Short mmCIF file of C-alpha atoms and ligand atoms in Angstrom, two decimals:
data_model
loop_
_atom_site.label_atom_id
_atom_site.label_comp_id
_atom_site.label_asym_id
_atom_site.label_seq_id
_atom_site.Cartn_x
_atom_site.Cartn_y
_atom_site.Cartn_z
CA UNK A 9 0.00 0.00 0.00
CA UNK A 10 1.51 3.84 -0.61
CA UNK A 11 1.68 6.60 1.81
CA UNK A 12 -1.60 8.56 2.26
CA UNK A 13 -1.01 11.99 1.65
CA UNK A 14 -2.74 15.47 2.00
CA UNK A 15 -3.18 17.33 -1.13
CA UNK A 16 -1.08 20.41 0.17
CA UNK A 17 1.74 18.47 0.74
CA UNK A 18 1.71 16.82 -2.65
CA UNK A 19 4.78 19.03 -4.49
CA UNK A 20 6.58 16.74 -2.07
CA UNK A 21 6.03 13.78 -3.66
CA UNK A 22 6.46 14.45 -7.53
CA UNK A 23 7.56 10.81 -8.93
CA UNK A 24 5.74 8.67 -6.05
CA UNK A 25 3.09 6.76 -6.08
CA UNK A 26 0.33 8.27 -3.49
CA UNK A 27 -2.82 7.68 -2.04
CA UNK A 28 -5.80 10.16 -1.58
CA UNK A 29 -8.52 10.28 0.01
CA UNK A 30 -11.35 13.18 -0.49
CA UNK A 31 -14.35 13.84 -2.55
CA UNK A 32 -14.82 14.47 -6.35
CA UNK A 33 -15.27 18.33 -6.98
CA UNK A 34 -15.32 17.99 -10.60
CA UNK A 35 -15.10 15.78 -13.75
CA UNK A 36 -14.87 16.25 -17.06
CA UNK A 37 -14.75 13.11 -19.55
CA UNK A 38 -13.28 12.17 -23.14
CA UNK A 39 -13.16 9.07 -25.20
CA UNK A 40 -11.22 6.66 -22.76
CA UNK A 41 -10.41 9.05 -20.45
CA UNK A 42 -11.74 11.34 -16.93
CA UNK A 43 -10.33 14.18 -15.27
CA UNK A 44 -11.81 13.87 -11.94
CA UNK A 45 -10.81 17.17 -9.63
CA UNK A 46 -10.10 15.52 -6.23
CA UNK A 47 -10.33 17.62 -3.03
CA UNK A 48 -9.68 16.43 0.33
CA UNK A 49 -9.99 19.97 2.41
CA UNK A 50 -6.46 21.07 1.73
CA UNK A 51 -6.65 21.33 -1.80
CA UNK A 52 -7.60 20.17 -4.56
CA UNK A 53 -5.96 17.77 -7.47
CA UNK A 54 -6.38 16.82 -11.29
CA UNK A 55 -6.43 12.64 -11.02
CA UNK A 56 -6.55 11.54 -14.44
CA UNK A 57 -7.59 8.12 -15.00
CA UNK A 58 -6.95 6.41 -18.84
CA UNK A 59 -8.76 3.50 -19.79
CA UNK A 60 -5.17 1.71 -20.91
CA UNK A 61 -4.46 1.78 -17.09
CA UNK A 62 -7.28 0.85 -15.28
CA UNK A 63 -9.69 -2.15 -15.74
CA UNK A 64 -13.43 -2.20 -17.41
CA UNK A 65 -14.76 -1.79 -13.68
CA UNK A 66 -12.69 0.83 -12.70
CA UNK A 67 -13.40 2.97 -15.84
CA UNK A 68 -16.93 2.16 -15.42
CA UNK A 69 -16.97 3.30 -11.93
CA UNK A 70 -15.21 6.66 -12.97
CA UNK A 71 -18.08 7.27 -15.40
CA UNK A 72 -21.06 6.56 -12.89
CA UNK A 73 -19.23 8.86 -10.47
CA UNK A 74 -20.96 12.07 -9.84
CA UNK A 75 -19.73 15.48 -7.70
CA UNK A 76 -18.87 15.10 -4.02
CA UNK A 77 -18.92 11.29 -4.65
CA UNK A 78 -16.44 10.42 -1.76
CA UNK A 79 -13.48 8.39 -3.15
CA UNK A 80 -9.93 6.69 -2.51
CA UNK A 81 -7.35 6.92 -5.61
CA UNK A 82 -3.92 5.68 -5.92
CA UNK A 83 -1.44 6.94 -8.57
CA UNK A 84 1.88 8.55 -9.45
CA UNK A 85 2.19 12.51 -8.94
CA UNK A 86 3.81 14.27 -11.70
CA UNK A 87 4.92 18.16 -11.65
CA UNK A 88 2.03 20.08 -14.59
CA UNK A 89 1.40 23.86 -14.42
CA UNK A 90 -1.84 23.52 -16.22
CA UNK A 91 -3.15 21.54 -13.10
CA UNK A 92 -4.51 23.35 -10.47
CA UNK A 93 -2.22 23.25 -7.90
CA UNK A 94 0.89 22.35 -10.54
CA UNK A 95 0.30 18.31 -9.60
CA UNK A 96 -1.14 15.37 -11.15
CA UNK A 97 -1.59 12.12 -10.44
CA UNK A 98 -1.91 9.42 -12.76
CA UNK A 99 -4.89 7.08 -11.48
CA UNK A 100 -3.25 3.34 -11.21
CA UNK A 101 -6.40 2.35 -8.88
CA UNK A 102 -9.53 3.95 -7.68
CA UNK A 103 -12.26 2.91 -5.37
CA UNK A 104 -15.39 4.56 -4.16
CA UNK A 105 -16.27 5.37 -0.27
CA UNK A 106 -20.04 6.55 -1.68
CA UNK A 107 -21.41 7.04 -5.12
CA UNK A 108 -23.27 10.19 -5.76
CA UNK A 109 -25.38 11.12 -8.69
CA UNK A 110 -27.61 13.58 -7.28
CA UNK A 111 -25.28 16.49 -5.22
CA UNK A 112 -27.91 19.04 -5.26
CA UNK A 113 -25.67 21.88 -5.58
CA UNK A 114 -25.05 22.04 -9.21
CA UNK A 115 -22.74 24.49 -10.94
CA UNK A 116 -25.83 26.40 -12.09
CA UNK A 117 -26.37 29.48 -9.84
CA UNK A 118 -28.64 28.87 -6.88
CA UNK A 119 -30.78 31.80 -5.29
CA UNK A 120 -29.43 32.77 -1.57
CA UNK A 121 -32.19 31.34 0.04
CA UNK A 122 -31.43 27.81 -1.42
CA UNK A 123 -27.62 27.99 -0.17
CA UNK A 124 -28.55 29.40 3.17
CA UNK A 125 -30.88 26.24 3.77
CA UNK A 126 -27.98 23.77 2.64
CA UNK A 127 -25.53 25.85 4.46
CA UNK A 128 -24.06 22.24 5.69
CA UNK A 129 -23.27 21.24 1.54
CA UNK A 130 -22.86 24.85 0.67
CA UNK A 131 -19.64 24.83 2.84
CA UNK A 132 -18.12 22.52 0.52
CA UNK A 133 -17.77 25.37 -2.41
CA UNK A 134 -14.52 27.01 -2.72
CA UNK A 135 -15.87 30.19 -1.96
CA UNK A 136 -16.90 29.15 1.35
CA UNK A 137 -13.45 26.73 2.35
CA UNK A 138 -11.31 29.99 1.15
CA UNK A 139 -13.27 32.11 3.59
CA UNK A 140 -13.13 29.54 6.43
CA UNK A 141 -9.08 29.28 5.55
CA UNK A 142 -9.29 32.91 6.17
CA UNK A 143 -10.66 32.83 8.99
CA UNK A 144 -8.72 30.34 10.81
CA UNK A 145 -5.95 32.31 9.44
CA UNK A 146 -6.97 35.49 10.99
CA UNK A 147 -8.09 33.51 14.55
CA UNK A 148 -4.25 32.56 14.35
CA UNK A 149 -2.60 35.64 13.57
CA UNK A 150 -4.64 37.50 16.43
CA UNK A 151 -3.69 34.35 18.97
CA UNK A 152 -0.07 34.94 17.64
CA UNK A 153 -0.15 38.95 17.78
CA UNK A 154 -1.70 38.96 21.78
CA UNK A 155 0.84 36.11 23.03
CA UNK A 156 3.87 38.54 21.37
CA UNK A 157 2.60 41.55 22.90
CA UNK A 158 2.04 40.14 26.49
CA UNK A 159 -1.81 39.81 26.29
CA UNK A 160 -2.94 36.51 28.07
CA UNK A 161 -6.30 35.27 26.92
CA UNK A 162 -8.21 34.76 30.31
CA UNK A 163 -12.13 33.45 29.14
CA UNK A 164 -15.10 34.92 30.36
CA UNK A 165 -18.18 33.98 30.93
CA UNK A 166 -21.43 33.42 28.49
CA UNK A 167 -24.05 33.21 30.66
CA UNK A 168 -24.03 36.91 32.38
CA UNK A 169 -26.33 38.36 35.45
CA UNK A 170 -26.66 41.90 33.59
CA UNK A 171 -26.01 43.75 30.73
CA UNK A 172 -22.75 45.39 29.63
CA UNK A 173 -24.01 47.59 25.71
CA UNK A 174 -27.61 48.21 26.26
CA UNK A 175 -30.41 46.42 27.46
CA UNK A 176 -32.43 46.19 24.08
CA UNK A 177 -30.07 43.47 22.36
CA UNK A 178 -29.99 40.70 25.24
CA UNK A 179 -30.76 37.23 24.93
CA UNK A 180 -32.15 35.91 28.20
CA UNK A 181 -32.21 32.69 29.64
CA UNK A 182 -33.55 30.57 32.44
CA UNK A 183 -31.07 29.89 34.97
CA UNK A 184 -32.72 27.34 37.28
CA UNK A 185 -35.49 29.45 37.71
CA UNK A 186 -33.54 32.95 37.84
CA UNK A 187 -32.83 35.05 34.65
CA UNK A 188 -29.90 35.29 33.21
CA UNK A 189 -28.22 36.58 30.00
CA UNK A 190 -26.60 35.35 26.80
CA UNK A 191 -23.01 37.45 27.01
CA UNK A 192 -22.79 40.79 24.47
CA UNK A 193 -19.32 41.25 25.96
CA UNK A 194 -17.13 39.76 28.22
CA UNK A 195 -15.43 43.63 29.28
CA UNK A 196 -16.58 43.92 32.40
CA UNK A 197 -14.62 40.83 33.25
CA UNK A 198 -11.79 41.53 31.36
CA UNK A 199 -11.59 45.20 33.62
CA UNK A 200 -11.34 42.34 36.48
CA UNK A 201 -8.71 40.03 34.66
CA UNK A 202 -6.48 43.34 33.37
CA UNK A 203 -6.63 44.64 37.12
CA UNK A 204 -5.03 41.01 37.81
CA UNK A 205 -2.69 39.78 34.70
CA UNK A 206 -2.11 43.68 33.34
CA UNK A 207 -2.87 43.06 29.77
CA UNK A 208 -5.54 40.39 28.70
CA UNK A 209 -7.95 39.38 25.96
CA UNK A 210 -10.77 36.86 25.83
CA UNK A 211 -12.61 35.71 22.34
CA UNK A 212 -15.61 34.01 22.02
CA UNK A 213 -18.94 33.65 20.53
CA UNK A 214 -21.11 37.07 21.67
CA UNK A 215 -24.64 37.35 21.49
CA UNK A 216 -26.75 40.42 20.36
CA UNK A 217 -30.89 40.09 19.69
CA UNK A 218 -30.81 42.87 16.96
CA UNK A 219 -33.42 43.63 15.70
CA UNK A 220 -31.63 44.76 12.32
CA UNK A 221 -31.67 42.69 9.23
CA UNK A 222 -28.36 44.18 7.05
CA UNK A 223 -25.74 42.69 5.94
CA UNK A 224 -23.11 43.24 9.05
CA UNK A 225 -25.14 41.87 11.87
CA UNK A 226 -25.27 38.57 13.19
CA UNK A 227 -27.26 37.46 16.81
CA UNK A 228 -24.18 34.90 17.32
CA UNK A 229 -20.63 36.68 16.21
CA UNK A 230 -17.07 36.27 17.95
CA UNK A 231 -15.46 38.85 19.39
CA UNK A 232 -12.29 39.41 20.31
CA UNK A 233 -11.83 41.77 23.50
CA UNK A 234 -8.63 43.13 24.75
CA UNK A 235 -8.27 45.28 27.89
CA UNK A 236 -5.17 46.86 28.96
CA UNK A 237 -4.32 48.46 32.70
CA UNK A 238 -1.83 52.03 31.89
CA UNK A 239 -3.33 52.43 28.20
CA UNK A 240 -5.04 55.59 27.60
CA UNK A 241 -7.11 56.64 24.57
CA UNK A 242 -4.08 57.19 22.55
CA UNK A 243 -1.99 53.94 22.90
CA UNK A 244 -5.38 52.24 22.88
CA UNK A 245 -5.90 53.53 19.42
CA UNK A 246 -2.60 53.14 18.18
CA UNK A 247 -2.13 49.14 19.59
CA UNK A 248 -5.36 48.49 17.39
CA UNK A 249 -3.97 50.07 14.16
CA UNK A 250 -1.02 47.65 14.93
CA UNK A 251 -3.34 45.00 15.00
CA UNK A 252 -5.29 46.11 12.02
CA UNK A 253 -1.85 45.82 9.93
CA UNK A 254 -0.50 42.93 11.66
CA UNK A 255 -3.84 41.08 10.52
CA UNK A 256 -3.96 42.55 7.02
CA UNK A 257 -0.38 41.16 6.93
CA UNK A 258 -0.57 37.69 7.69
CA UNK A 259 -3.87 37.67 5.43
CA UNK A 260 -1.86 38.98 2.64
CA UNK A 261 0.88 36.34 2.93
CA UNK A 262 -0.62 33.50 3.94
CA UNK A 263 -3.66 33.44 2.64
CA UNK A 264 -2.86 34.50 -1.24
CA UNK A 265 -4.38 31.64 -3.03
CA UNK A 266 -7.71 32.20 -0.92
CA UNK A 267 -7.97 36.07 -1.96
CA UNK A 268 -7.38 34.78 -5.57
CA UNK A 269 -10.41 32.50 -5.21
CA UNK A 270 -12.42 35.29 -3.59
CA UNK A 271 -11.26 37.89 -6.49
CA UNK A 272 -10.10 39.83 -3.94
CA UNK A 273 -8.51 43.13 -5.23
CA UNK A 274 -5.80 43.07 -2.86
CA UNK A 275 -4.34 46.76 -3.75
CA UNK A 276 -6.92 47.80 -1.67
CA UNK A 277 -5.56 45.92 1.44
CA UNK A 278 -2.01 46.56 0.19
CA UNK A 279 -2.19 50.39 0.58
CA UNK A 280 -3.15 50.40 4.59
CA UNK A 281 -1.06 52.34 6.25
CA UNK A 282 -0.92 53.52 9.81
CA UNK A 283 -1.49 55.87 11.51
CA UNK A 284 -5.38 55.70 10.68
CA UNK A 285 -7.04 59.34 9.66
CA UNK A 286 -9.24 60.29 13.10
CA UNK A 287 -12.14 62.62 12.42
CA UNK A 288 -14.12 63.79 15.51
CA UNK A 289 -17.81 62.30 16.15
CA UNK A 290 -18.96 66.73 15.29
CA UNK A 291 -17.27 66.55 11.80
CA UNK A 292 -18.35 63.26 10.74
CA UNK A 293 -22.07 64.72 11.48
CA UNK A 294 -21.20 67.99 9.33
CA UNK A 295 -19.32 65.55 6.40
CA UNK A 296 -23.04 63.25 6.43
CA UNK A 297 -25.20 66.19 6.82
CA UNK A 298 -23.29 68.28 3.48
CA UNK A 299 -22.86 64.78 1.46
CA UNK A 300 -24.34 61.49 2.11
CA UNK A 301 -26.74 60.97 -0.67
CA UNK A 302 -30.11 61.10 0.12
CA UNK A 303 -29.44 62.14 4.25
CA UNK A 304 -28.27 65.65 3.88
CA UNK A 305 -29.07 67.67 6.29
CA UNK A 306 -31.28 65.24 8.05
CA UNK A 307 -28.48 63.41 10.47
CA UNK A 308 -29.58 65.00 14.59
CA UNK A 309 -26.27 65.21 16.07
CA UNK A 310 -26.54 62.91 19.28
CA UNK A 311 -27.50 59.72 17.28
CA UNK A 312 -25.18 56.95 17.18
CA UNK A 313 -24.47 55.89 13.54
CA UNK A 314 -26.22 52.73 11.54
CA UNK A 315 -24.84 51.15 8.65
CA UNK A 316 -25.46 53.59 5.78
CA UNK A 317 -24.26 56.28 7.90
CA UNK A 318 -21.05 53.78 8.74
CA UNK A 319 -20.69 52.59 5.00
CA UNK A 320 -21.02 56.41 3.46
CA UNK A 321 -18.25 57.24 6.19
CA UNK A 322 -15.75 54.26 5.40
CA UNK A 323 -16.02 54.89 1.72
CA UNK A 324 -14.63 58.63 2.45
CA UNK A 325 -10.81 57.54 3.10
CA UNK A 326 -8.93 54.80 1.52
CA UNK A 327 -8.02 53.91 4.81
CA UNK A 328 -9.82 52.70 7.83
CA UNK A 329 -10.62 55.51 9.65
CA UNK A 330 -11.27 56.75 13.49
CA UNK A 331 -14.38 58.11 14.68
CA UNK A 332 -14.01 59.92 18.12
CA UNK A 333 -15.58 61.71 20.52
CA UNK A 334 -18.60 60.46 20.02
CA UNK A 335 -21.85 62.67 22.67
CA UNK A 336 -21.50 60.70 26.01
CA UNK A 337 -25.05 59.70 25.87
CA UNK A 338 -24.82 57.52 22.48
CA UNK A 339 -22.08 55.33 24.19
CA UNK A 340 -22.04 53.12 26.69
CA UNK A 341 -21.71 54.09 30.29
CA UNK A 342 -17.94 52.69 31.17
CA UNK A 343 -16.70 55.21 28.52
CA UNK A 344 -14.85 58.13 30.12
CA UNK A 345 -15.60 61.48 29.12
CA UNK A 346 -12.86 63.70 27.57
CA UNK A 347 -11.97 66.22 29.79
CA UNK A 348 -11.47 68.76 27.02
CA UNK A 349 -14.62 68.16 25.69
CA UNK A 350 -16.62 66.71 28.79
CA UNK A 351 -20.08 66.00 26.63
CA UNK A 352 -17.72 63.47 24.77
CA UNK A 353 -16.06 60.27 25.42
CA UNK A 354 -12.36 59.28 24.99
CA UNK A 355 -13.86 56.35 22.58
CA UNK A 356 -13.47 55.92 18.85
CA UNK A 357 -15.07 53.21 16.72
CA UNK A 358 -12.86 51.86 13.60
CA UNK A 359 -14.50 51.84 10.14
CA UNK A 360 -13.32 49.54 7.68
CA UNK A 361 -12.61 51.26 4.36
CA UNK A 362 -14.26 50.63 1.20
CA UNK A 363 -17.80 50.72 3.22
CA UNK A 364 -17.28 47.43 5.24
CA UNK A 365 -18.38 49.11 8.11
CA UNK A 366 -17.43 49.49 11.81
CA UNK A 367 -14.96 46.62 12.54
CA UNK A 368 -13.93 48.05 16.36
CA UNK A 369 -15.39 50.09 19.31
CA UNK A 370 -13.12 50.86 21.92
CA UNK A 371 -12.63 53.20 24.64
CA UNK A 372 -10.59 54.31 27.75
CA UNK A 373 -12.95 53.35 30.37
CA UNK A 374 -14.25 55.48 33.59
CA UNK A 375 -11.92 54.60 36.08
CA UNK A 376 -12.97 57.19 39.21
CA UNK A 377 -15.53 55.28 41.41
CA UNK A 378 -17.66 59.00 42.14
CA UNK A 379 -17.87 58.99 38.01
CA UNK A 380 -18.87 55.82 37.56
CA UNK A 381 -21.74 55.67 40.24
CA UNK A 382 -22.86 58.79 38.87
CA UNK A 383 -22.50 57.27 34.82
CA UNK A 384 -24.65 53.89 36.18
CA UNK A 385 -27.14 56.01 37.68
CA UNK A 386 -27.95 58.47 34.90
CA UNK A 387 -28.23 55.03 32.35
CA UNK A 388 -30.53 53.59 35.17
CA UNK A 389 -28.66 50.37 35.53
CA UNK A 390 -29.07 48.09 38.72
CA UNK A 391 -26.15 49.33 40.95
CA UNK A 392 -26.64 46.00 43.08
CA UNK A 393 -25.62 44.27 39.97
CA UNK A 394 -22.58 46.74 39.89
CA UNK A 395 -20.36 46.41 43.05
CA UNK A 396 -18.19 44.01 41.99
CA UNK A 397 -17.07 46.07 39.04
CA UNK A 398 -17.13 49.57 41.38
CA UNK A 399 -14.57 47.05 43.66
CA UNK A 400 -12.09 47.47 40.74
CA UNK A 401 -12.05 51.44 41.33
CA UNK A 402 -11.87 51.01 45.20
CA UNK A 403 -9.20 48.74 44.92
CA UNK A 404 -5.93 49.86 43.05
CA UNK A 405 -7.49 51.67 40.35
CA UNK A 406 -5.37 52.96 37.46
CA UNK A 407 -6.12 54.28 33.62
CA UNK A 408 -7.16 51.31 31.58
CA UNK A 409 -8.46 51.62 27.80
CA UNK A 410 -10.09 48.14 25.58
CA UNK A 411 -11.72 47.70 23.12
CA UNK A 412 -13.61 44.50 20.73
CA UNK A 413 -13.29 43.53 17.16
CA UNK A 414 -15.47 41.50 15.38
CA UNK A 415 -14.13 38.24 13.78
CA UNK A 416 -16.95 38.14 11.17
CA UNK A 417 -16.50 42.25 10.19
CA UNK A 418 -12.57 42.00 10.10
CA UNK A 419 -13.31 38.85 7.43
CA UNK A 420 -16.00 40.38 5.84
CA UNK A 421 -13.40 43.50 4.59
CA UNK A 422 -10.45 41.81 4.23
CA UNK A 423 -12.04 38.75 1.96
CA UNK A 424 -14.12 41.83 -0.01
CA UNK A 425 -17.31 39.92 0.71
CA UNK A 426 -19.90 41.69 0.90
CA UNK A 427 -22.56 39.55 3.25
CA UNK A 428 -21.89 38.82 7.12
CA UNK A 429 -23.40 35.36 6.35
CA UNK A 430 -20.60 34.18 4.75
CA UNK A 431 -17.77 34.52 7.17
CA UNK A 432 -19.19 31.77 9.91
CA UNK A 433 -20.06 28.49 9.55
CA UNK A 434 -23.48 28.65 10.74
CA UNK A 435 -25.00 31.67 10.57
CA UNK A 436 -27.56 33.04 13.18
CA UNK A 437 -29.32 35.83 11.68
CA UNK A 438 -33.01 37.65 11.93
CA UNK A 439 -35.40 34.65 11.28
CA UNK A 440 -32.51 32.26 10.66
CA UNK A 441 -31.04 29.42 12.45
CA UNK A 442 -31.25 26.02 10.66
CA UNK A 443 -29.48 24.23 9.62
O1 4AD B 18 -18.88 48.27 19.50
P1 4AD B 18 -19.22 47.05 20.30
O2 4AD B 18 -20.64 46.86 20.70
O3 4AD B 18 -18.26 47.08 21.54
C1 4AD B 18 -18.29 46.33 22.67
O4 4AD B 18 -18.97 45.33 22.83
C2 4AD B 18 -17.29 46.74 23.69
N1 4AD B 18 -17.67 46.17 25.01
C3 4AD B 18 -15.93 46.28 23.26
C4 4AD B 18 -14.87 46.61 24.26
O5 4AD B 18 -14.51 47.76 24.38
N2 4AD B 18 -14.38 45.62 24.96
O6 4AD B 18 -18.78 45.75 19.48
C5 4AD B 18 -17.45 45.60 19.06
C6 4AD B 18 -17.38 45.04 17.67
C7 4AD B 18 -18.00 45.91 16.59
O7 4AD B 18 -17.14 46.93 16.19
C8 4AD B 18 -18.24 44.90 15.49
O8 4AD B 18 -17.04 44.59 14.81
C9 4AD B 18 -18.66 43.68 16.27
O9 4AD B 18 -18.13 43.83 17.57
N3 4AD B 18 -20.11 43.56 16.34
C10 4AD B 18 -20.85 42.73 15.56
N4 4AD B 18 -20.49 41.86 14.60
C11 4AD B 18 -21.47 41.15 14.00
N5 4AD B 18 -22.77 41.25 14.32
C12 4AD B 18 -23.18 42.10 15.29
N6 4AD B 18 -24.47 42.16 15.62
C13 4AD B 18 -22.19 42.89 15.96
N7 4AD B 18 -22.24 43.82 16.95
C14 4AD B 18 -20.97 44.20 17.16
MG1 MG B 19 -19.82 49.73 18.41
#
């Protein structure tokens, strides 16, 4: 018997005799003679199999063998730049796992609503692996980035006694009999952790009941959350360019064959540069008011932005861009205020350029215990709830700054695609959860 091998490691084995194992993406047939496209999740291969070669059965078996048909082939790998991938292998035996004639995701295009419902066969496409390469690409690269820069990932909790953003987007639960909430962020915690480790970061699936059906928002999304004790506004802003390139980077190198699937135009990721433009929360309300199509002069200073007003901003600079200083009352209450500008908060939010929307909010955080009682008062929040996280201003309290990024944003810009749904497995959107 040969040596199994992974398609991605086949350039290794040019003259051997293989084994694969996989699924048939493709086939095309002559006289005598298929080209069945192989893939077995790291790649893909040209197997051809030639009727001088292989027995009646075999050949017969080839030509009964339809898409994602799961197979085991056996053959010598030769070096050829027209194949995908620049191998071949030349079938000397081939058996099938399961015979498939009726894969019902054709080539022909389906409608969104079709894919969404076979989600579990749609992820087969190489659209969708390229994206999920990406994103395990990206989920290493920020694991990497936070273990170089002295960030330990401490995990926090999921099921939460209060809320952290906002009461209107929380998922409750019963907890034997008491309520309890799905987590929309794990900061409050991390606040605990950084007052403890000094610079931490937990990541993990976050839960929001919006309300909004576009194309950025998920009820289930992961978020990354980093909190750091001694950072102020400033360095807080200029660690998360760093991790902005340092992302963009590892994309770009690793993850080249992916963009090229996804038709990335990667000149737009190429030109990032730091630092980031920052435009106060005031000017970005003049810029919509004097030019967004179709919302001039209609945009009430004191609103928090929504995605047109996010995507009209992001498509202003080339470059992601800072929005600061946003009206105390549109944020949430941890923010601090700026004491040059006391109605506004040391807090930006990142938009992604190219209209990809908002991929970070972060802020320095409150850290005097009078402010902060008087900041969970004026939002009305329990201050029962509260006294663990006033504890971290009694005890050894020092400037700290965070902020979150969301996985599925971050891949939604940097792959260029232009749906949310598409950069997690499973999906959980507005009136969708199966399968
Ligand atoms: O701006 P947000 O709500 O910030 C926080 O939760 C802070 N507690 C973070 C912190 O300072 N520790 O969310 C942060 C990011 C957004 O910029 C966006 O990328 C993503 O999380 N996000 C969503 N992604 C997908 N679907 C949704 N419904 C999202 N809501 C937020
Ligand atoms: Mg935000």
């Amino acid at each position: 018997m040969c040596e199994t091998i992974q398609i991605r490691d086949a350039k290794g084995h040019i003259g051997q005799k293989v084994r694969l194992r996989g699924w048939l993406r493709n086939k095309r047939s002559g006289k005598n003679i298929h080209f069945l496209i192989v893939r077995d999740g790291s790649g893909e291969m040209q197997c051809v199999a030639v009727g001088e070669v292989l027995s009646e059965e075999a050949m017969d078996l080839c030509d009964r063998m339809g898409i994602e048909s799961s197979l085991d082939v056996c053959g010598e790998l030769s070096a050829d730049d027209r194949a995908p991938g620049g191998v071949e292998m030349q079938v000397s035996q081939v058996e099938a796992l399961q015979l498939v004639e009726d894969y019902p995701i054709a080539k022909k295009e389906h409608g969104t609503e079709f894919l969404m419902a076979n989600r579990h066969l749609w992820l087969r496409s190489s659209r969708q692996i390229a994206i999920m390469r990406v994103r395990d690409e990206v989920e290493k690269a920020w694991a990497d980035f936070f273990y170089d820069h002295g960030f330990a990932r401490v995990d926090t909790p999921i099921f939460t006694p209060n809320a952290v953003e906002g009461t209107t987007t929380l998922f409750d639960v019963d907890y034997h009999g008491d309520k309890a909430y799905l987590s929309q962020s794990g900061q409050l915690y991390n606040e605990a952790t950084a007052a403890a480790l000094g610079r931490v970061y937990c990541f993990g699936p976050t839960f929001r009941a919006e309300k909004s059906k576009t194309r950025r928002h998920l009820l289930e999304f992961w978020m990354l959350e980093a909190e750091a004790a001694f950072f102020d506004h400033e360095d807080n802003m200029r660690f998360q360019e760093e991790l902005i390139l340092d992302t963009m980077r590892a994309v770009l190198e690793n993850c080249a064959e992916q963009l090229a699937i996804l038709e990335r135009d990667t000149s737009k990721l190429e030109m990032v540069r730091a630092p980031f433009p920052r435009m106060h929360y005031r000017d970005a309300v003049k810029l919509i008011n004097e030019k967004m199509p179709g919302r001039e002069g209609e945009f009430e200073y004191g609103s928090d932005f929504g995605a047109p007003e996010e995507t009209f901003l992001g498509e202003q600079s080339e470059q992601p861009l800072f929005i600061t200083n946003f009206p105390a009352n549109t944020k949430a209450f941890y923010m601090k205020r700026d004491p040059g500008d006391p109605e506004t908060v040391l807090g930006s939010d990142l938009l992604a350029p190219e209209g990809y929307g908002e991929l970070i909010g972060g802020s320095q955080r409150e850290d005097d215990l009078e402010a902060i009682l008087a900041r969970v008062r004026e939002f009305k929040l329990p201050e029962e709830a509260f006294e663990w996280y006033f504890d971290l201003r009694r005890y050894g309290s020092v400037p700290h700054s965070g902020f979150g990024i969301g996985l599925e944003r971050t891949l939604s810009w940097l792959c260029g695609v232009p749906h949310i749904r598409e950069t997690i497995a499973f999906p959980r959107m507005l009136h969708h959860m199966y399968p």
